[in-house]
PDB file of C-alpha atoms in Angstrom:
ATOM      1  CA  MET A   1     358.086 152.690 144.750  1.00  0.00           C
ATOM      2  CA  ALA A   2     358.747 148.913 144.511  1.00  0.00           C
ATOM      3  CA  ALA A   3     356.895 146.639 146.866  1.00  0.00           C
ATOM      4  CA  GLN A   4     358.568 145.238 149.976  1.00  0.00           C
ATOM      5  CA  LEU A   5     358.393 141.609 151.058  1.00  0.00           C
ATOM      6  CA  LEU A   6     359.049 142.372 154.780  1.00  0.00           C
ATOM      7  CA  PRO A   7     359.126 145.911 156.174  1.00  0.00           C
ATOM      8  CA  VAL A   8     362.650 146.715 157.513  1.00  0.00           C
ATOM      9  CA  GLY A   9     362.402 147.959 161.019  1.00  0.00           C
ATOM     10  CA  PRO A  10     362.729 147.181 164.851  1.00  0.00           C
ATOM     11  CA  ALA A  11     359.998 144.467 164.522  1.00  0.00           C
ATOM     12  CA  LEU A  12     361.872 142.521 161.876  1.00  0.00           C
ATOM     13  CA  GLY A  13     365.124 142.860 163.931  1.00  0.00           C
ATOM     14  CA  VAL A  14     363.358 141.428 166.970  1.00  0.00           C
ATOM     15  CA  ALA A  15     361.700 138.533 165.046  1.00  0.00           C
ATOM     16  CA  THR A  16     365.034 137.604 163.534  1.00  0.00           C
ATOM     17  CA  ALA A  17     366.690 137.642 166.881  1.00  0.00           C
ATOM     18  CA  LEU A  18     364.015 135.392 168.501  1.00  0.00           C
ATOM     19  CA  LEU A  19     364.115 132.871 165.509  1.00  0.00           C
ATOM     20  CA  LEU A  20     367.872 132.542 165.802  1.00  0.00           C
ATOM     21  CA  VAL A  21     367.683 132.053 169.520  1.00  0.00           C
ATOM     22  CA  ALA A  22     364.780 129.313 168.987  1.00  0.00           C
ATOM     23  CA  GLY A  23     366.696 127.587 166.367  1.00  0.00           C
ATOM     24  CA  ALA A  24     369.833 127.481 168.596  1.00  0.00           C
ATOM     25  CA  ALA A  25     367.811 126.354 171.639  1.00  0.00           C
ATOM     26  CA  VAL A  26     365.915 123.622 169.662  1.00  0.00           C
ATOM     27  CA  ALA A  27     369.155 122.258 168.296  1.00  0.00           C
ATOM     28  CA  GLY A  28     370.781 122.244 171.715  1.00  0.00           C
ATOM     29  CA  LEU A  29     367.660 120.717 173.545  1.00  0.00           C
ATOM     30  CA  GLY A  30     367.328 118.078 170.643  1.00  0.00           C
ATOM     31  CA  ARG A  31     371.013 117.018 171.228  1.00  0.00           C
ATOM     32  CA  LEU A  32     371.704 117.699 167.592  1.00  0.00           C
ATOM     33  CA  GLY A  33     375.185 118.865 168.408  1.00  0.00           C
ATOM     34  CA  HIS A  34     374.892 122.137 166.429  1.00  0.00           C
ATOM     35  CA  GLY A  35     373.154 124.506 169.004  1.00  0.00           C
ATOM     36  CA  PRO A  36     376.050 126.820 169.355  1.00  0.00           C
ATOM     37  CA  ALA A  37     376.830 126.600 165.539  1.00  0.00           C
ATOM     38  CA  VAL A  38     373.350 127.988 164.708  1.00  0.00           C
ATOM     39  CA  LEU A  39     373.953 130.902 166.928  1.00  0.00           C
ATOM     40  CA  ARG A  40     377.440 131.490 165.489  1.00  0.00           C
ATOM     41  CA  ALA A  41     376.156 131.079 161.933  1.00  0.00           C
ATOM     42  CA  GLY A  42     373.331 133.494 162.434  1.00  0.00           C
ATOM     43  CA  LEU A  43     375.656 136.111 164.088  1.00  0.00           C
ATOM     44  CA  ARG A  44     378.328 135.723 161.278  1.00  0.00           C
ATOM     45  CA  ALA A  45     375.430 136.316 158.689  1.00  0.00           C
ATOM     46  CA  VAL A  46     374.557 139.567 160.405  1.00  0.00           C
ATOM     47  CA  LEU A  47     378.090 140.804 160.301  1.00  0.00           C
ATOM     48  CA  GLN A  48     378.775 139.548 156.658  1.00  0.00           C
ATOM     49  CA  LEU A  49     375.429 140.935 155.309  1.00  0.00           C
ATOM     50  CA  ALA A  50     376.208 144.384 157.045  1.00  0.00           C
ATOM     51  CA  ALA A  51     379.596 144.446 155.488  1.00  0.00           C
ATOM     52  CA  VAL A  52     378.335 143.451 152.109  1.00  0.00           C
ATOM     53  CA  ALA A  53     375.502 145.955 152.192  1.00  0.00           C
ATOM     54  CA  LEU A  54     378.141 148.796 152.922  1.00  0.00           C
ATOM     55  CA  VAL A  55     380.577 147.771 150.142  1.00  0.00           C
ATOM     56  CA  ILE A  56     378.362 146.268 147.347  1.00  0.00           C
ATOM     57  CA  THR A  57     377.568 149.527 145.696  1.00  0.00           C
ATOM     58  CA  TRP A  58     381.157 150.480 145.463  1.00  0.00           C
ATOM     59  CA  VAL A  59     382.220 147.042 144.460  1.00  0.00           C
ATOM     60  CA  ALA A  60     379.740 146.851 141.648  1.00  0.00           C
ATOM     61  CA  GLY A  61     380.683 150.057 140.156  1.00  0.00           C
ATOM     62  CA  SER A  62     383.664 148.513 138.335  1.00  0.00           C
ATOM     63  CA  MET A  63     384.282 145.151 136.684  1.00  0.00           C
ATOM     64  CA  TRP A  64     387.678 144.855 138.189  1.00  0.00           C
ATOM     65  CA  THR A  65     386.372 145.255 141.772  1.00  0.00           C
ATOM     66  CA  SER A  66     383.315 143.035 140.941  1.00  0.00           C
ATOM     67  CA  SER A  67     385.664 140.398 139.665  1.00  0.00           C
ATOM     68  CA  ALA A  68     387.838 140.525 142.730  1.00  0.00           C
ATOM     69  CA  PHE A  69     384.624 140.191 144.819  1.00  0.00           C
ATOM     70  CA  VAL A  70     383.541 137.120 142.750  1.00  0.00           C
ATOM     71  CA  LEU A  71     386.974 135.612 143.464  1.00  0.00           C
ATOM     72  CA  LEU A  72     386.434 136.292 147.083  1.00  0.00           C
ATOM     73  CA  MET A  73     383.278 134.377 147.052  1.00  0.00           C
ATOM     74  CA  PHE A  74     384.743 131.536 145.180  1.00  0.00           C
ATOM     75  CA  THR A  75     387.668 131.432 147.689  1.00  0.00           C
ATOM     76  CA  VAL A  76     385.347 131.171 150.655  1.00  0.00           C
ATOM     77  CA  ALA A  77     383.232 128.524 148.929  1.00  0.00           C
ATOM     78  CA  VAL A  78     386.443 126.407 148.199  1.00  0.00           C
ATOM     79  CA  ARG A  79     387.570 126.587 151.840  1.00  0.00           C
ATOM     80  CA  THR A  80     384.113 126.029 153.132  1.00  0.00           C
ATOM     81  CA  ALA A  81     383.331 122.929 151.039  1.00  0.00           C
ATOM     82  CA  GLY A  82     386.910 121.591 151.167  1.00  0.00           C
ATOM     83  CA  ARG A  83     386.879 121.669 155.026  1.00  0.00           C
ATOM     84  CA  ARG A  84     383.572 119.901 155.147  1.00  0.00           C
ATOM     85  CA  MET A  85     385.062 117.170 153.123  1.00  0.00           C
ATOM     86  CA  VAL A  86     388.611 117.106 154.620  1.00  0.00           C
ATOM     87  CA  PRO A  87     388.630 118.772 158.046  1.00  0.00           C
ATOM     88  CA  SER A  88     392.493 118.624 158.314  1.00  0.00           C
ATOM     89  CA  GLY A  89     395.367 118.746 155.791  1.00  0.00           C
ATOM     90  CA  PRO A  90     395.730 120.560 152.463  1.00  0.00           C
ATOM     91  CA  GLY A  91     393.406 118.264 150.749  1.00  0.00           C
ATOM     92  CA  TRP A  92     390.625 120.728 151.000  1.00  0.00           C
ATOM     93  CA  THR A  93     392.086 122.849 148.212  1.00  0.00           C
ATOM     94  CA  TRP A  94     390.850 120.288 145.765  1.00  0.00           C
ATOM     95  CA  ALA A  95     387.427 121.662 146.272  1.00  0.00           C
ATOM     96  CA  ALA A  96     388.359 124.417 143.888  1.00  0.00           C
ATOM     97  CA  LEU A  97     388.147 121.985 140.910  1.00  0.00           C
ATOM     98  CA  PRO A  98     384.458 120.851 141.201  1.00  0.00           C
ATOM     99  CA  ILE A  99     383.291 124.292 142.047  1.00  0.00           C
ATOM    100  CA  GLY A 100     385.178 125.862 139.282  1.00  0.00           C
ATOM    101  CA  ALA A 101     384.282 123.211 136.812  1.00  0.00           C
ATOM    102  CA  GLY A 102     380.632 123.767 137.503  1.00  0.00           C
ATOM    103  CA  VAL A 103     380.479 127.522 137.689  1.00  0.00           C
ATOM    104  CA  LEU A 104     382.939 128.932 135.221  1.00  0.00           C
ATOM    105  CA  PRO A 105     381.474 127.357 132.019  1.00  0.00           C
ATOM    106  CA  VAL A 106     378.087 128.688 132.908  1.00  0.00           C
ATOM    107  CA  LEU A 107     379.309 132.221 133.654  1.00  0.00           C
ATOM    108  CA  LEU A 108     381.480 132.314 130.418  1.00  0.00           C
ATOM    109  CA  LEU A 109     378.329 131.005 128.344  1.00  0.00           C
ATOM    110  CA  LEU A 110     376.219 133.641 129.818  1.00  0.00           C
ATOM    111  CA  LEU A 111     378.664 136.548 129.440  1.00  0.00           C
ATOM    112  CA  GLY A 112     379.864 135.474 125.898  1.00  0.00           C
ATOM    113  CA  SER A 113     376.271 135.049 124.584  1.00  0.00           C
ATOM    114  CA  GLY A 114     375.322 138.474 126.031  1.00  0.00           C
ATOM    115  CA  LEU A 115     372.425 137.091 128.185  1.00  0.00           C
ATOM    116  CA  LEU A 116     374.275 138.339 131.258  1.00  0.00           C
ATOM    117  CA  PRO A 117     375.293 142.106 131.083  1.00  0.00           C
ATOM    118  CA  PHE A 118     378.989 142.681 131.723  1.00  0.00           C
ATOM    119  CA  GLN A 119     378.048 144.760 134.691  1.00  0.00           C
ATOM    120  CA  GLY A 120     379.031 144.138 138.462  1.00  0.00           C
ATOM    121  CA  LEU A 121     375.355 144.364 139.571  1.00  0.00           C
ATOM    122  CA  SER A 122     374.469 141.553 137.200  1.00  0.00           C
ATOM    123  CA  VAL A 123     377.552 139.315 137.483  1.00  0.00           C
ATOM    124  CA  ILE A 124     377.917 139.385 141.318  1.00  0.00           C
ATOM    125  CA  PRO A 125     374.455 137.971 142.147  1.00  0.00           C
ATOM    126  CA  VAL A 126     374.526 135.256 139.340  1.00  0.00           C
ATOM    127  CA  ALA A 127     377.960 134.198 140.347  1.00  0.00           C
ATOM    128  CA  GLY A 128     376.877 134.061 143.904  1.00  0.00           C
ATOM    129  CA  ILE A 129     373.902 131.792 143.158  1.00  0.00           C
ATOM    130  CA  LEU A 130     375.842 129.538 140.989  1.00  0.00           C
ATOM    131  CA  THR A 131     378.892 129.133 143.359  1.00  0.00           C
ATOM    132  CA  GLY A 132     376.454 128.657 146.431  1.00  0.00           C
ATOM    133  CA  GLY A 133     374.897 125.701 144.599  1.00  0.00           C
ATOM    134  CA  ALA A 134     378.226 124.265 143.644  1.00  0.00           C
ATOM    135  CA  LEU A 135     379.380 124.641 147.305  1.00  0.00           C
ATOM    136  CA  THR A 136     376.438 122.692 148.513  1.00  0.00           C
ATOM    137  CA  ALA A 137     376.797 120.062 146.049  1.00  0.00           C
ATOM    138  CA  THR A 138     380.593 119.777 146.528  1.00  0.00           C
ATOM    139  CA  SER A 139     380.322 119.645 150.178  1.00  0.00           C
ATOM    140  CA  LEU A 140     377.492 117.082 150.431  1.00  0.00           C
ATOM    141  CA  ALA A 141     378.905 114.764 147.719  1.00  0.00           C
ATOM    142  CA  GLY A 142     382.359 114.805 149.211  1.00  0.00           C
ATOM    143  CA  ARG A 143     381.353 114.039 152.702  1.00  0.00           C
ATOM    144  CA  ARG A 144     378.879 111.429 151.716  1.00  0.00           C
ATOM    145  CA  ALA A 145     381.312 109.623 149.426  1.00  0.00           C
ATOM    146  CA  LEU A 146     384.092 109.694 152.018  1.00  0.00           C
ATOM    147  CA  ASP A 147     381.749 108.521 154.841  1.00  0.00           C
ATOM    148  CA  GLU A 148     380.483 105.708 152.678  1.00  0.00           C
ATOM    149  CA  LEU A 149     384.088 104.493 151.891  1.00  0.00           C
ATOM    150  CA  THR A 150     384.996 104.729 155.528  1.00  0.00           C
ATOM    151  CA  GLN A 151     381.832 102.701 156.680  1.00  0.00           C
ATOM    152  CA  ARG A 152     382.085 100.136 153.757  1.00  0.00           C
ATOM    153  CA  ARG A 153     385.892  99.789 153.573  1.00  0.00           C
ATOM    154  CA  GLY A 154     385.422  95.999 153.596  1.00  0.00           C
ATOM    155  CA  GLU A 155     383.332  96.098 150.538  1.00  0.00           C
ATOM    156  CA  VAL A 156     385.989  98.004 148.724  1.00  0.00           C
ATOM    157  CA  GLU A 157     388.575  95.538 149.644  1.00  0.00           C
ATOM    158  CA  ALA A 158     386.244  92.820 148.407  1.00  0.00           C
ATOM    159  CA  ALA A 159     385.822  94.482 145.148  1.00  0.00           C
ATOM    160  CA  LEU A 160     389.483  94.861 144.651  1.00  0.00           C
ATOM    161  CA  ALA A 161     389.843  91.079 145.477  1.00  0.00           C
ATOM    162  CA  LEU A 162     387.404  90.403 142.632  1.00  0.00           C
ATOM    163  CA  GLY A 163     389.649  92.199 140.244  1.00  0.00           C
ATOM    164  CA  PHE A 164     388.222  95.797 140.295  1.00  0.00           C
ATOM    165  CA  GLU A 165     390.588  98.693 139.453  1.00  0.00           C
ATOM    166  CA  GLU A 166     391.075 100.807 142.733  1.00  0.00           C
ATOM    167  CA  ARG A 167     389.059 103.681 141.163  1.00  0.00           C
ATOM    168  CA  ASP A 168     386.329 101.583 140.059  1.00  0.00           C
ATOM    169  CA  ALA A 169     386.002  99.806 143.390  1.00  0.00           C
ATOM    170  CA  ARG A 170     385.700 103.061 145.270  1.00  0.00           C
ATOM    171  CA  LEU A 171     383.175 104.526 142.856  1.00  0.00           C
ATOM    172  CA  GLU A 172     381.134 101.303 142.993  1.00  0.00           C
ATOM    173  CA  ILE A 173     380.564 101.839 146.664  1.00  0.00           C
ATOM    174  CA  CYS A 174     380.356 105.610 147.113  1.00  0.00           C
ATOM    175  CA  ARG A 175     378.521 106.767 143.928  1.00  0.00           C
ATOM    176  CA  THR A 176     375.052 106.263 145.004  1.00  0.00           C
ATOM    177  CA  ALA A 177     375.510 108.081 148.298  1.00  0.00           C
ATOM    178  CA  ALA A 178     377.274 110.949 146.673  1.00  0.00           C
ATOM    179  CA  ALA A 179     374.585 111.142 144.048  1.00  0.00           C
ATOM    180  CA  THR A 180     371.978 112.051 146.730  1.00  0.00           C
ATOM    181  CA  SER A 181     373.588 115.418 146.957  1.00  0.00           C
ATOM    182  CA  LEU A 182     371.410 116.386 143.912  1.00  0.00           C
ATOM    183  CA  VAL A 183     368.261 115.695 145.541  1.00  0.00           C
ATOM    184  CA  PRO A 184     367.734 119.188 147.215  1.00  0.00           C
ATOM    185  CA  ALA A 185     368.165 120.816 143.780  1.00  0.00           C
ATOM    186  CA  LEU A 186     365.928 118.248 142.117  1.00  0.00           C
ATOM    187  CA  ASP A 187     363.173 118.755 144.601  1.00  0.00           C
ATOM    188  CA  GLN A 188     363.422 122.502 144.439  1.00  0.00           C
ATOM    189  CA  THR A 189     363.117 122.437 140.709  1.00  0.00           C
ATOM    190  CA  ARG A 190     360.281 119.907 140.726  1.00  0.00           C
ATOM    191  CA  THR A 191     358.200 121.757 143.211  1.00  0.00           C
ATOM    192  CA  VAL A 192     358.866 125.389 142.113  1.00  0.00           C
ATOM    193  CA  GLY A 193     355.673 127.442 142.012  1.00  0.00           C
ATOM    194  CA  LEU A 194     353.864 124.635 143.829  1.00  0.00           C
ATOM    195  CA  VAL A 195     355.622 124.528 147.182  1.00  0.00           C
ATOM    196  CA  THR A 196     358.190 127.323 147.062  1.00  0.00           C
ATOM    197  CA  LEU A 197     358.530 130.643 145.247  1.00  0.00           C
ATOM    198  CA  PRO A 198     362.357 131.174 145.071  1.00  0.00           C
ATOM    199  CA  GLY A 199     364.206 134.388 145.684  1.00  0.00           C
ATOM    200  CA  ALA A 200     364.886 135.436 142.118  1.00  0.00           C
ATOM    201  CA  PHE A 201     361.213 134.912 141.120  1.00  0.00           C
ATOM    202  CA  VAL A 202     359.919 136.988 144.108  1.00  0.00           C
ATOM    203  CA  GLY A 203     362.717 139.572 143.826  1.00  0.00           C
ATOM    204  CA  MET A 204     361.976 140.429 140.164  1.00  0.00           C
ATOM    205  CA  LEU A 205     358.222 140.658 141.001  1.00  0.00           C
ATOM    206  CA  LEU A 206     358.893 142.986 143.817  1.00  0.00           C
ATOM    207  CA  GLY A 207     361.192 145.053 141.530  1.00  0.00           C
ATOM    208  CA  GLY A 208     358.413 145.526 138.959  1.00  0.00           C
ATOM    209  CA  ALA A 209     358.910 142.763 136.398  1.00  0.00           C
ATOM    210  CA  SER A 210     356.001 140.821 134.858  1.00  0.00           C
ATOM    211  CA  ALA A 211     355.218 137.353 136.097  1.00  0.00           C
ATOM    212  CA  VAL A 212     356.301 135.917 132.684  1.00  0.00           C
ATOM    213  CA  GLU A 213     359.826 137.647 132.902  1.00  0.00           C
ATOM    214  CA  ALA A 214     360.256 136.456 136.626  1.00  0.00           C
ATOM    215  CA  GLY A 215     359.266 133.034 135.737  1.00  0.00           C
ATOM    216  CA  ALA A 216     361.700 132.858 132.867  1.00  0.00           C
ATOM    217  CA  VAL A 217     364.623 134.045 134.868  1.00  0.00           C
ATOM    218  CA  GLN A 218     363.828 131.666 137.791  1.00  0.00           C
ATOM    219  CA  LEU A 219     363.548 128.848 135.538  1.00  0.00           C
ATOM    220  CA  PHE A 220     366.871 129.594 133.935  1.00  0.00           C
ATOM    221  CA  VAL A 221     368.527 129.810 137.422  1.00  0.00           C
ATOM    222  CA  LEU A 222     367.010 126.518 138.539  1.00  0.00           C
ATOM    223  CA  VAL A 223     368.203 124.728 135.389  1.00  0.00           C
ATOM    224  CA  ALA A 224     371.568 126.303 135.641  1.00  0.00           C
ATOM    225  CA  LEU A 225     372.054 125.212 139.257  1.00  0.00           C
ATOM    226  CA  LEU A 226     371.027 121.599 138.216  1.00  0.00           C
ATOM    227  CA  ALA A 227     373.890 121.611 135.694  1.00  0.00           C
ATOM    228  CA  VAL A 228     376.397 123.288 137.821  1.00  0.00           C
ATOM    229  CA  GLU A 229     375.697 120.789 140.727  1.00  0.00           C
ATOM    230  CA  ALA A 230     375.760 117.832 138.592  1.00  0.00           C
ATOM    231  CA  VAL A 231     379.082 118.697 137.222  1.00  0.00           C
ATOM    232  CA  ALA A 232     380.344 119.335 140.742  1.00  0.00           C
ATOM    233  CA  VAL A 233     379.223 116.091 142.048  1.00  0.00           C
ATOM    234  CA  VAL A 234     380.745 114.209 138.965  1.00  0.00           C
ATOM    235  CA  VAL A 235     384.181 115.906 139.628  1.00  0.00           C
ATOM    236  CA  VAL A 236     384.002 115.229 143.218  1.00  0.00           C
ATOM    237  CA  LEU A 237     383.378 111.523 142.615  1.00  0.00           C
ATOM    238  CA  GLU A 238     386.332 111.465 140.212  1.00  0.00           C
ATOM    239  CA  LEU A 239     388.571 112.935 142.770  1.00  0.00           C
ATOM    240  CA  VAL A 240     387.469 110.516 145.587  1.00  0.00           C
ATOM    241  CA  GLY A 241     387.480 107.620 143.214  1.00  0.00           C
ATOM    242  CA  ARG A 242     391.240 108.420 142.282  1.00  0.00           C
ATOM    243  CA  GLY A 243     392.115 108.883 145.945  1.00  0.00           C
ATOM    244  CA  VAL A 244     393.034 112.506 145.397  1.00  0.00           C
ATOM    245  CA  VAL A 245     390.691 113.469 148.012  1.00  0.00           C
ATOM    246  CA  SER A 246     390.707 111.224 151.041  1.00  0.00           C
ATOM    247  CA  ARG A 247     390.773 111.076 154.823  1.00  0.00           C
TER     248      ARG A 247
END
């Protein structure tokens, strides 16, 4: 029997509930403006994970249903990242471009090279990890770039007055802020094994894999995430620079 990181039982449920309430309470008392959002996010996670647990075995049994599930993940990621960038209007749909540009080539490379088995139980988690990384990078880069352009509008106008093209003027102002979206992925990669032991590594160890095998897979995941997120940030910057995504 494989080892278990946390024993699933009533104690785990109580601890999870207490932590969720504590997180919401601290956010509320600290006037962070996200107290109710923390609670709602936790409750949504409960419902969504319960639903996934019920259907994942059936979905993974066929590549058709697995592909549909991956498409659903992609759609939710696009809407989530898009709405973070552009809260209203149809502009949020452009988030499909950076997320797709980051994730699709890596998935095709893995499947085409045979490194990733053409099976639902293999494709779904890898696609989920990569899509999640692209979602975070797209959301952060888009918000930071657009916020920077809003706050420093006068500097954009000054650059235009100096003869900059509109795209170049915008990028000159927002590129540095958007680039900070890569910092979480960079920090995770730099400190892996020293500060954190990521999920893929721990999961493979608990599943019976050797430390070398787990380390190799985790290294690939981290490097792939860096590539995916870098592509997503560059594409977001291009969209913002050209005025395709704006507020």
